[in-house]
Amino acid sequence: MTNRLTTRFNELDAYGRPGFVAYMMAGDGDSQALLNALPNAGADVIELGMPFTDPMADGASIQGAALRALEAGMTLQGVFAQAAEFRKANDTTPIVLMGYANPIHHMGFENFARRAEKAGVDGLICVDIPPEEDEELRKALNAHGIALIRLATPTTDDKRLGTVVENTSGFVYYVSTTGVTGAGSGVVTEVGDAVARVRAASGLPVAVGFGVRTPEQAKAIAERADAVVVGSAIVDAMNEGGVEAAVELVKSLSAATHGAKR
Amino acid sequence: MSDTASVDPRPNALSAWPDARGRFGDYGGRFVAETLMPNILELEAAYEDAKRDVNFQREMGEFLRDYVGKPSPIYFAERLTEEFGGAKIWFKRDELNHTGSHKINNCLGQVLLAKRMGKTRIIAETGAGQHGVATATVAARFGLPCTVFMGATDVERQAPNVFRMKLLGAEVVPVSSGTGTLKDAMNEALRDWVTNVHDTFYVIGTVAGPHPYPAMVRDFQSIIGREARAQIMDRLGRLPDAAVACIGGGSNAMGLFHPFIDDEGVRLIGVEAAGHGIETGEHAASLKGGKPGILHGNKTYLLQDDDGQIIDAHSISAGLDYPGIGPEHAFLHDAKRAEYVSATDSEALEMFQLCTKLEGIIPALEPAHALARVRDLAKELGPDGVILMNMCGRGDKDVPQVAEMLGVKL
């Protein structure tokens, strides 16, 4: 099976172009319309948030989006349905699900992986399952060709980095700051050093996120990373101005990212 | 250590868990964001080191004696024994501790550990406010700034404790995300910790959270059971037939149970909060009404819906109002070493008044839950039986709430 993530990062590499990763919350507003519009707005990879009642690693923006989505009736099945609907018109843009352990555990890791594969999902970021605890989940995902994407952070020292990148696939998500999603991003030069370190240890592309809100920030990060992730700002735009506002923001962020010189 | 190395790395006594991965059987573990993992590992190493350090143990022992007021006595509740007409009822009187509950046993240990690790800021979550008050108290004593996260709903219903914490110099942060109760306060404390990971020590108030918290909090709270076991042997020359305690997260129960786990003749009975009744869905009984899941750093029984979303707990007692339970309780439940039952809001209210009237002891609403099942058990065991119940907190904090529920205007 061709992994859309590997293909996409290989393409970006061939063009010498940093990638833009757009995060959105499934079930918040007309999320299907936003999801379908993201590739044309310049998203190279999509992170699709799975809402959870207790998002303890998220700041106010994504917390709010999760609660609105749950209020509107979004479920894990519903997330898969949105991904499957997206795949009817797009077979190239990778979808990475992002969320918390309990709903996945409740569905059963094997069941989750099977349904994710069927829905055309390419990867998973599970915030609260660190490498020490992810063996069972990883095996289930591997069996269904879903990449397990791990997070590296400023507290991940060299001793620990080996554990973090071992068995990770697709790309590594570097969290640029100690804090929750939407908090201020880290110092750009330090991010550059960290990206180099993580890339060397993992041999994988490194995407950088947490706290990137503006085209200027996106460009500065893009000059130092393989990809830039924006979440809270897109979620805010969606909440305040709907699909149109979110798409406009993604266009400006992705243009700034793609224009950066590496 | 034996030189005939065993292939099976699992502890062979129920009291010897957790294993090296912080698991109690399948429960527990370290389910936290990567940013916190180095901190969790650092804490584990520091705690293991402190456990073996006689100076640390001596310092803690002195503060427990002179500041907390340890040992707390055991007390024969003669009039309740007569009223219930069965087994003899003994209270372990941890409500006599400084700050009015068992919570300080653990706060003292963790704050001393924080100091030892060179941490300069303390954070905590609180429901009823007892853990918040105990943490703020110890932080004040050691001159450490303290921030307490408390659900906005709880801030309203526990106003006296909020003021106490502020007097003690703590900053109280009302948490309005989610439903504004204990689980949301814990989410917010974790968000603070992940942001201030370098200088901050998170004092968790119950036997839950990522390893090493469940084992560490249990160890600090085990003074309850160690003292009570020795005291009852001294007074009666025998062990009790049952040790009984209420359970929210389960720290007072685990502290009482642990020194008795290998005493097979002693029944261990935990009483969860049944709220309006388990059948109504409005309760806080994670073992009776929940399923295994992953939240707040550990795998354990959780109240959750068909999609794995967490359901809000309900209890008259803010201290039991939590949708999870410590992983060691989940383990003892599955291993059938401990029995878990429940008591409703109205039973707790009834016992609150009965204990006050007959014994002149105002119990907190939390141990009032335990007393409701002690009543049944006393009848079941008969006059030859002995029941040891942990009176884990005093009820002064609950007086305004109880007055309101009884329709009395103060």
XYZ file of C-alpha atoms in Angstrom:
672
model
C 0.000 0.000 0.000
C 1.287 3.444 -0.893
C 1.547 5.699 2.095
C 0.215 9.119 1.167
C 2.374 10.734 3.851
C 5.643 9.380 2.455
C 4.601 10.273 -1.073
C 3.637 13.798 -0.058
C 6.841 14.520 1.858
C 8.906 13.065 -1.002
C 7.127 15.416 -3.423
C 7.746 18.409 -1.183
C 11.375 17.437 -0.850
C 11.728 17.091 -4.620
C 10.402 20.632 -5.080
C 12.591 21.856 -2.190
C 9.442 23.259 -0.653
C 8.342 23.336 2.997
C 4.932 21.774 3.610
C 1.884 23.329 5.194
C -0.116 21.241 7.674
C -3.599 22.530 8.524
C -5.383 21.408 11.681
C -9.147 21.530 11.996
C -11.671 20.056 14.398
C -14.095 17.504 12.971
C -17.650 18.494 13.793
C -17.011 22.177 14.563
C -19.216 24.215 12.214
C -19.492 23.024 8.602
C -16.352 20.983 9.018
C -16.953 18.767 5.985
C -16.941 21.828 3.733
C -13.718 23.106 5.307
C -12.075 19.692 5.072
C -12.952 19.394 1.390
C -11.654 22.918 0.678
C -8.274 22.590 2.432
C -6.206 21.007 -0.395
C -7.090 23.796 -2.850
C -6.327 26.378 -0.158
C -2.775 25.027 -0.010
C -2.778 22.415 2.758
C -0.251 19.672 1.982
C -1.305 17.542 4.957
C -4.501 17.723 7.019
C -4.704 17.081 10.723
C -8.272 16.248 11.589
C -9.060 16.737 15.275
C -11.123 14.114 17.058
C -13.098 15.937 19.765
C -12.697 14.859 23.407
C -14.393 16.122 26.557
C -11.109 16.570 28.446
C -8.464 17.941 26.067
C -5.769 18.582 28.679
C -3.001 19.455 26.223
C -5.069 22.045 24.372
C -5.480 25.755 24.888
C -8.793 27.617 24.919
C -9.326 27.643 21.111
C -9.189 23.903 20.542
C -10.937 23.137 23.859
C -13.829 25.303 22.688
C -13.884 23.649 19.268
C -13.976 20.170 20.843
C -16.882 21.035 23.098
C -18.818 22.663 20.234
C -18.211 19.577 18.081
C -19.412 17.208 20.813
C -22.424 19.431 21.438
C -23.225 19.153 17.723
C -23.115 15.358 18.023
C -19.711 14.510 16.543
C -18.420 11.016 17.334
C -15.402 8.957 16.318
C -17.617 7.254 13.702
C -18.522 10.720 12.471
C -14.829 11.613 12.109
C -14.276 8.518 9.960
C -17.330 9.412 7.883
C -15.897 12.891 7.171
C -12.556 11.405 6.144
C -14.289 8.876 3.870
C -16.392 11.627 2.275
C -13.209 13.656 1.653
C -11.541 10.653 -0.009
C -14.296 10.458 -2.661
C -12.759 13.523 -4.338
C -9.148 13.439 -3.103
C -6.815 10.476 -3.014
C -3.524 12.295 -2.475
C -3.687 14.668 0.515
C -2.786 12.754 3.683
C -5.162 12.880 6.632
C -3.719 12.518 10.100
C -6.159 12.133 12.975
C -5.236 13.930 16.187
C -6.789 13.415 19.585
C -6.752 11.697 22.952
C -6.469 8.105 24.080
C -9.802 7.353 25.680
C -12.171 7.379 22.684
C -9.619 5.302 20.713
C -9.170 2.873 23.605
C -12.926 2.650 24.024
C -13.411 1.688 20.362
C -10.558 -0.807 20.682
C -7.179 -0.194 19.041
C -7.644 -2.867 16.360
C -11.174 -1.746 15.560
C -10.017 1.876 15.397
C -7.118 1.055 13.055
C -9.326 -1.012 10.745
C -11.958 1.696 10.444
C -9.334 4.395 9.992
C -7.767 2.476 7.111
C -11.158 1.971 5.506
C -11.895 5.709 5.799
C -8.659 6.610 4.008
C -6.811 7.893 7.066
C -3.000 7.914 6.889
C -1.722 8.659 10.362
C -2.531 9.199 14.027
C -1.230 11.595 16.664
C -2.385 10.547 20.106
C -1.450 13.237 22.590
C -1.563 11.236 25.810
C -0.007 7.910 24.792
C 3.780 8.294 25.108
C 6.206 5.740 23.587
C 6.347 3.817 26.882
C 2.642 3.000 26.577
C 1.950 2.722 22.852
C 2.998 -0.807 21.882
C -0.505 -2.234 21.562
C -1.779 0.776 19.629
C 1.288 0.811 17.382
C 0.899 -2.832 16.421
C -2.727 -2.307 15.494
C -1.891 0.768 13.401
C 1.028 -0.977 11.678
C -1.205 -3.856 10.679
C -3.443 -1.392 8.848
C -0.798 0.837 7.313
C -1.537 3.833 9.555
C 1.502 5.872 10.638
C 1.960 6.582 14.340
C 3.303 10.097 14.559
C 5.084 10.940 17.764
C 5.644 14.306 19.367
C 9.047 15.661 20.340
C 9.202 18.702 22.607
C 11.753 21.118 24.084
C 11.920 18.804 27.132
C 12.851 15.803 24.985
C 16.584 15.627 25.682
C 19.095 13.593 23.681
C 18.762 10.659 26.035
C 15.039 10.491 25.442
C 14.987 11.416 21.759
C 16.005 7.890 20.748
C 12.988 6.431 22.534
C 10.684 8.995 20.950
C 11.782 8.517 17.342
C 12.100 4.731 17.501
C 9.073 3.185 15.781
C 7.665 6.532 14.706
C 6.677 6.862 11.066
C 5.394 9.396 8.543
C 6.920 12.460 10.164
C 7.834 13.743 13.604
C 5.776 16.548 15.111
C 8.036 18.979 16.970
C 6.141 20.959 19.604
C 7.981 24.281 19.569
C 7.180 25.321 23.134
C 6.403 23.864 26.544
C 2.705 24.569 26.853
C -0.702 23.885 25.401
C -1.826 24.340 21.804
C -2.207 27.975 20.811
C 0.392 29.239 23.291
C 3.224 31.458 22.031
C 5.747 29.676 19.817
C 9.346 29.060 20.758
C 12.381 31.109 19.800
C 12.924 30.563 16.073
C 16.671 29.886 16.215
C 16.195 27.276 18.939
C 13.495 25.670 16.822
C 15.957 25.389 13.965
C 18.509 23.578 16.134
C 15.860 21.255 17.527
C 14.531 20.395 14.071
C 18.031 19.469 12.908
C 18.508 17.275 15.970
C 15.162 15.490 15.551
C 15.664 15.040 11.807
C 19.107 13.533 12.346
C 17.835 11.144 15.002
C 14.716 10.026 13.140
C 15.613 10.269 9.447
C 12.076 11.590 9.002
C 10.616 14.965 8.022
C 9.960 17.273 10.962
C 6.807 19.391 11.201
C 6.750 22.220 13.730
C 3.652 23.495 15.488
C 2.076 25.025 18.617
C 1.591 28.776 18.627
C 2.112 29.553 14.920
C -0.645 32.053 13.993
C 0.547 34.478 11.319
C 2.063 34.201 7.817
C 5.253 35.849 9.167
C 5.636 33.212 11.880
C 4.832 30.452 9.396
C 7.507 31.713 7.033
C 10.130 31.953 9.795
C 9.423 28.376 10.906
C 9.250 27.110 7.309
C 12.798 28.333 6.701
C 13.952 25.861 9.362
C 11.546 22.913 9.213
C 10.116 20.436 6.721
C 6.608 21.569 7.468
C 4.634 24.095 9.517
C 1.503 23.173 11.484
C -1.213 25.715 12.278
C -4.221 24.763 14.409
C -5.669 27.230 16.888
C -5.630 30.181 14.458
C -7.566 28.182 11.836
C -10.013 26.949 14.470
C -10.561 30.555 15.622
C -11.114 31.775 12.063
C -13.625 28.972 11.476
C -15.465 29.838 14.678
C -15.541 33.558 14.025
C -15.964 33.753 10.248
C -16.960 30.276 9.072
C -15.489 28.206 6.231
C -14.701 31.225 4.058
C -12.601 32.935 6.731
C -10.779 29.702 7.590
C -9.996 29.035 3.910
C -8.689 32.591 3.423
C -6.380 32.171 6.428
C -5.099 28.808 5.176
C -4.389 30.390 1.776
C -2.265 33.156 3.303
C -0.465 30.809 5.712
C 0.275 28.191 3.066
C 1.476 30.849 0.593
C 3.887 32.227 3.207
C 5.067 28.704 4.035
C 5.548 27.662 0.421
C 7.409 30.889 -0.329
C 9.984 30.361 2.401
C 13.546 29.575 1.360
C 15.142 26.603 3.085
C 16.854 -10.896 45.795
C 16.891 -14.557 44.905
C 19.584 -15.728 42.529
C 17.160 -18.101 40.852
C 15.778 -15.330 38.682
C 12.071 -15.575 38.055
C 10.867 -15.342 34.446
C 7.674 -13.638 35.521
C 8.510 -10.024 36.456
C 5.138 -9.456 38.122
C 5.005 -8.922 41.858
C 3.684 -12.018 43.621
C 1.916 -10.271 46.493
C -1.065 -7.987 45.892
C 0.591 -5.425 48.149
C 3.800 -5.363 46.089
C 2.395 -3.591 43.018
C 2.960 -1.467 40.950
C 5.518 -3.072 38.644
C 8.437 -1.149 37.122
C 6.143 0.400 34.493
C 3.846 1.787 37.136
C 1.157 -0.796 36.395
C -1.193 -2.382 38.884
C -2.072 -5.374 36.722
C -3.399 -3.712 33.571
C -4.151 -0.389 35.300
C -2.088 2.712 36.005
C 0.828 3.536 33.707
C 2.047 6.888 32.413
C -0.399 8.339 29.910
C 0.833 11.906 29.618
C 1.904 14.284 26.866
C 5.537 13.951 25.804
C 6.418 17.333 27.360
C 5.672 15.889 30.799
C 7.423 12.536 30.378
C 10.897 13.731 31.434
C 9.301 15.333 34.514
C 7.448 12.176 35.436
C 10.637 10.139 35.123
C 12.587 12.710 37.164
C 9.910 12.633 39.866
C 9.993 8.848 39.999
C 13.757 8.821 40.494
C 13.599 11.584 43.120
C 10.855 9.783 45.031
C 12.706 6.451 45.011
C 15.756 8.272 46.312
C 13.822 10.094 49.064
C 12.141 6.863 50.166
C 15.536 5.397 50.985
C 16.886 8.553 52.646
C 16.640 8.385 56.440
C 16.949 12.164 56.711
C 13.926 12.681 54.487
C 11.951 10.121 56.460
C 13.000 11.706 59.755
C 12.049 15.204 58.624
C 8.662 13.958 57.451
C 8.124 12.055 60.688
C 8.815 15.166 62.755
C 6.394 17.311 60.763
C 3.750 14.596 60.875
C 4.035 14.508 64.665
C 4.430 18.190 65.498
C 2.554 19.918 62.683
C -0.098 17.438 61.525
C -0.702 15.941 64.978
C 0.087 12.302 64.210
C -0.694 9.716 65.333
C -4.422 10.309 65.213
C -6.291 8.125 67.705
C -8.705 5.306 67.061
C -12.034 5.684 68.823
C -14.751 3.207 69.795
C -18.033 4.668 68.494
C -20.135 3.131 71.229
C -23.432 4.856 70.614
C -23.398 4.208 66.861
C -22.530 0.590 67.657
C -25.640 0.427 69.874
C -27.751 2.207 67.277
C -26.758 -0.160 64.481
C -27.070 -3.162 66.794
C -24.224 -5.308 65.523
C -20.456 -5.249 65.153
C -18.278 -2.884 67.156
C -17.483 0.248 65.200
C -14.107 1.912 65.527
C -13.151 5.164 63.838
C -9.642 6.017 62.732
C -9.759 9.719 63.506
C -7.882 11.310 60.633
C -10.390 14.168 60.748
C -8.394 15.388 63.764
C -5.356 16.118 61.600
C -4.321 19.725 61.094
C -6.563 21.202 58.339
C -9.291 18.687 59.135
C -8.723 15.746 56.846
C -6.316 13.025 55.757
C -5.220 15.127 52.789
C -2.322 16.750 54.608
C -0.495 13.405 55.080
C 0.147 13.406 51.343
C 0.656 17.155 50.841
C 3.398 17.185 53.438
C 5.257 14.360 51.709
C 4.949 15.883 48.250
C 5.921 19.412 49.281
C 8.986 18.106 51.137
C 9.855 16.209 47.958
C 9.341 19.351 45.851
C 11.720 21.241 48.122
C 14.269 18.441 47.859
C 14.016 18.535 44.060
C 14.621 22.282 44.020
C 11.183 23.125 42.633
C 10.099 26.661 43.461
C 6.380 26.668 42.723
C 3.510 24.419 43.824
C 0.277 23.746 41.950
C -2.680 21.578 42.930
C -6.232 20.786 41.896
C -9.069 20.601 44.362
C -12.720 19.594 44.468
C -14.201 20.182 47.904
C -11.207 22.308 48.749
C -9.725 19.988 51.394
C -6.729 19.062 49.271
C -6.381 22.681 48.170
C -6.408 23.891 51.763
C -3.928 21.210 52.862
C -1.583 22.022 49.970
C -1.857 25.781 50.548
C -1.138 25.177 54.246
C 2.037 23.189 53.708
C 3.161 25.539 50.918
C 2.693 28.463 53.326
C 4.745 26.658 55.970
C 7.638 26.168 53.542
C 7.323 29.573 51.887
C 6.530 28.269 48.404
C 4.112 30.110 46.104
C 1.035 27.989 45.473
C -1.648 28.037 42.800
C -4.789 25.963 43.279
C -7.092 25.127 40.373
C -10.708 24.684 41.350
C -13.795 24.204 39.205
C -15.919 27.347 39.037
C -18.952 25.369 40.264
C -16.962 24.155 43.274
C -15.626 27.657 43.988
C -19.238 28.688 44.484
C -20.338 25.775 46.645
C -17.174 25.745 48.789
C -16.720 29.475 49.435
C -15.273 29.104 52.984
C -12.440 26.863 51.750
C -11.688 29.275 48.904
C -11.240 32.064 51.438
C -9.074 29.814 53.633
C -6.745 29.111 50.724
C -6.473 32.814 49.956
C -5.668 33.566 53.608
C -2.930 30.962 53.335
C -1.444 32.957 50.488
C -2.496 30.687 47.632
C -3.827 31.903 44.339
C -7.145 30.189 43.591
C -7.889 29.901 39.882
C -11.550 29.182 39.082
C -11.773 26.823 36.101
C -14.834 27.385 33.942
C -13.856 25.102 31.051
C -15.869 21.903 30.719
C -18.355 21.642 33.572
C -16.291 23.518 36.142
C -15.721 20.606 38.553
C -12.803 18.524 39.792
C -11.917 16.853 36.481
C -11.737 20.250 34.771
C -9.549 21.573 37.585
C -7.232 18.615 36.986
C -7.157 19.339 33.226
C -6.202 22.935 33.957
C -3.516 21.919 36.469
C -2.015 19.627 33.807
C -2.090 22.538 31.314
C -0.250 24.717 33.820
C 2.279 21.995 34.523
C 3.019 21.401 30.837
C 3.611 25.157 30.475
C 5.759 25.602 33.614
C 7.437 22.254 33.496
C 10.861 23.388 34.724
C 10.125 25.029 38.082
C 6.728 23.650 39.090
C 5.764 20.678 41.263
C 2.233 19.343 40.795
C 0.846 18.051 44.102
C -1.858 15.570 43.040
C -4.395 14.994 45.800
C -5.425 11.432 45.180
C -4.057 8.004 44.233
C -4.486 8.750 40.525
C -2.511 10.399 37.735
C 0.591 9.095 35.970
C 3.071 6.810 37.753
C 4.583 7.438 40.316
C 1.653 9.431 41.755
C -0.735 6.547 42.565
C 1.998 4.624 44.418
C 3.546 7.713 45.999
C 0.261 9.146 47.298
C -0.668 5.699 48.606
C 2.666 5.452 50.410
C 2.184 8.866 52.037
C -1.397 7.984 53.001
C -0.524 4.489 54.260
C 0.268 6.067 57.610
C -3.523 5.819 58.154
C -3.576 2.045 57.898
C -0.193 1.467 59.565
C -1.212 3.449 62.633
C -4.715 2.002 62.758
C -3.471 -1.574 62.390
C -1.029 -1.187 65.278
C -3.561 0.711 67.387
C -6.334 -1.840 67.018
C -3.919 -4.721 67.693
C -2.859 -2.854 70.821
C -6.401 -2.183 71.994
C -8.175 -5.403 70.964
C -5.347 -7.844 70.381
C -6.862 -8.706 67.016
C -7.340 -7.384 63.499
C -10.687 -5.938 62.431
C -13.062 -8.008 60.313
C -13.352 -5.166 57.855
C -11.693 -1.873 56.993
C -14.114 0.599 55.409
C -13.556 3.944 53.684
C -15.263 6.238 51.200
C -13.857 6.601 47.682
C -13.671 9.479 45.248
C -10.227 9.104 43.712
C -9.562 6.790 46.637
C -6.612 8.169 48.602
C -7.960 7.722 52.118
C -9.249 4.249 51.247
C -5.937 3.199 49.683
C -4.071 4.593 52.698
C -6.284 2.589 55.035
C -6.335 -0.600 52.933
C -2.722 -0.984 51.942
C -1.241 -2.160 55.274
C -4.074 -4.732 55.454
C -3.855 -6.115 51.890
C -1.891 -9.202 52.895
C -4.129 -9.818 55.957
C -6.491 -12.157 54.173
C -9.027 -12.212 57.017
C -9.612 -8.463 56.815
C -12.296 -7.457 54.311
C -11.497 -4.212 52.522
C -14.609 -2.256 51.623
C -14.677 0.925 49.553
C -17.818 3.048 49.381
C -18.357 5.052 46.207
C -20.797 7.943 45.861
C -24.048 6.780 44.264
C -25.394 10.348 43.976
C -29.087 10.170 43.143
C -28.713 6.409 42.648
C -26.610 4.436 40.174
C -29.708 3.572 38.130
C -30.345 7.305 37.495
C -26.964 7.779 35.790
C -26.274 10.714 38.140
C -23.547 9.338 40.352
C -19.782 9.166 40.881
C -19.386 5.386 41.155
C -16.661 4.652 38.588
C -16.278 0.961 39.484
C -19.992 0.188 39.659
C -21.036 2.347 36.745
C -17.915 2.828 34.628
C -15.581 0.992 32.249
C -11.786 0.844 31.922
C -10.323 3.775 30.003
C -7.492 6.314 29.930
C -7.648 9.760 31.555
C -5.404 12.098 33.530
C -2.312 9.983 33.117
C -3.605 6.561 34.056
C -5.644 3.631 32.861
C -8.514 2.916 35.214
C -12.290 2.674 35.480
C -14.000 5.814 34.164
C -17.508 7.107 33.749
C -17.847 7.361 29.981
C -20.410 7.195 27.208
C -20.611 4.871 24.183
C -18.119 7.044 22.311
C -15.486 7.115 25.064
C -16.345 10.672 26.105
C -16.094 11.337 29.835
C -19.402 11.709 31.683
C -19.698 14.196 34.506
C -19.896 12.672 37.933
C -22.552 13.693 40.407
C -22.346 13.640 44.173
C -23.593 15.731 47.083
C -19.954 15.629 48.143
C -17.595 17.723 46.022
C -14.741 15.519 47.292
C -16.190 12.406 45.646
C -17.341 14.181 42.491
C -14.792 12.646 40.101
C -15.469 10.361 37.094
C -12.439 8.120 37.755
C -10.816 6.118 40.535
C -7.224 5.328 41.455
C -5.773 2.454 39.378
C -4.861 0.362 42.425
C -8.543 0.244 43.379
C -9.373 -0.904 39.838
C -6.766 -3.638 40.310
C -8.002 -4.728 43.768
C -11.562 -4.704 42.400
C -10.734 -7.016 39.493
C -8.596 -9.223 41.769
C -11.593 -9.366 44.143
C -9.345 -8.464 47.089
C -11.462 -5.413 47.926
C -15.238 -5.002 47.740
C -16.747 -1.856 46.318
C -20.234 -0.730 47.241
C -21.971 2.646 47.163
C -24.126 5.063 49.136
C -26.509 7.737 47.861
C -26.643 11.468 48.591
C -29.629 11.027 50.893
C -27.975 8.190 52.844
C -24.901 10.373 53.354
C -27.069 13.236 54.557
C -28.821 10.928 57.018
C -25.522 9.554 58.380
C -24.071 13.060 58.631
C -26.838 13.969 61.079
C -26.876 10.641 62.917
C -23.135 10.591 63.631
C -23.222 14.211 64.780
C -26.145 13.564 67.132
C -24.922 10.279 68.610
C -21.156 10.678 68.722
C -20.673 14.440 68.798
C -18.476 14.072 65.735
C -19.506 16.017 62.635
C -18.261 13.853 59.774
C -17.505 15.298 56.376
C -20.084 14.265 53.766
C -17.408 12.003 52.260
C -16.985 9.583 55.227
C -20.739 9.908 55.894
C -21.072 7.767 52.731
C -18.874 5.083 54.310
C -20.971 5.113 57.463
C -24.108 4.157 55.513
C -22.501 0.856 54.506
C -20.970 0.390 57.964
C -24.570 0.281 59.188
C -25.380 -2.718 56.922
C -22.090 -4.416 57.641
C -22.516 -4.094 61.419
C -25.751 -6.076 61.168
C -24.185 -8.625 58.849
C -21.160 -9.261 61.094
C -23.084 -9.312 64.366
C -21.899 -8.343 67.870
C -18.637 -10.316 67.668
C -17.480 -8.392 64.649
C -15.123 -5.407 64.553
C -15.294 -2.716 61.883
C -12.593 -0.122 61.362
C -13.762 2.932 59.444
C -11.604 5.841 58.439
C -13.150 9.121 59.522
C -11.160 10.892 56.861
C -12.473 14.417 57.306
C -14.536 16.624 59.520
C -17.762 18.139 58.353
C -17.469 21.774 59.406
C -16.917 22.691 55.745
C -20.233 21.019 54.868
C -22.417 22.704 57.486
C -23.676 25.529 55.203
C -24.480 23.054 52.408
C -26.251 20.631 54.745
C -28.273 23.481 56.269
C -29.404 24.501 52.807
C -30.373 20.932 51.897
C -32.367 20.615 55.098
C -34.124 23.889 54.332
C -32.522 25.762 57.217
C -31.566 29.378 56.622
C -28.338 30.324 58.443
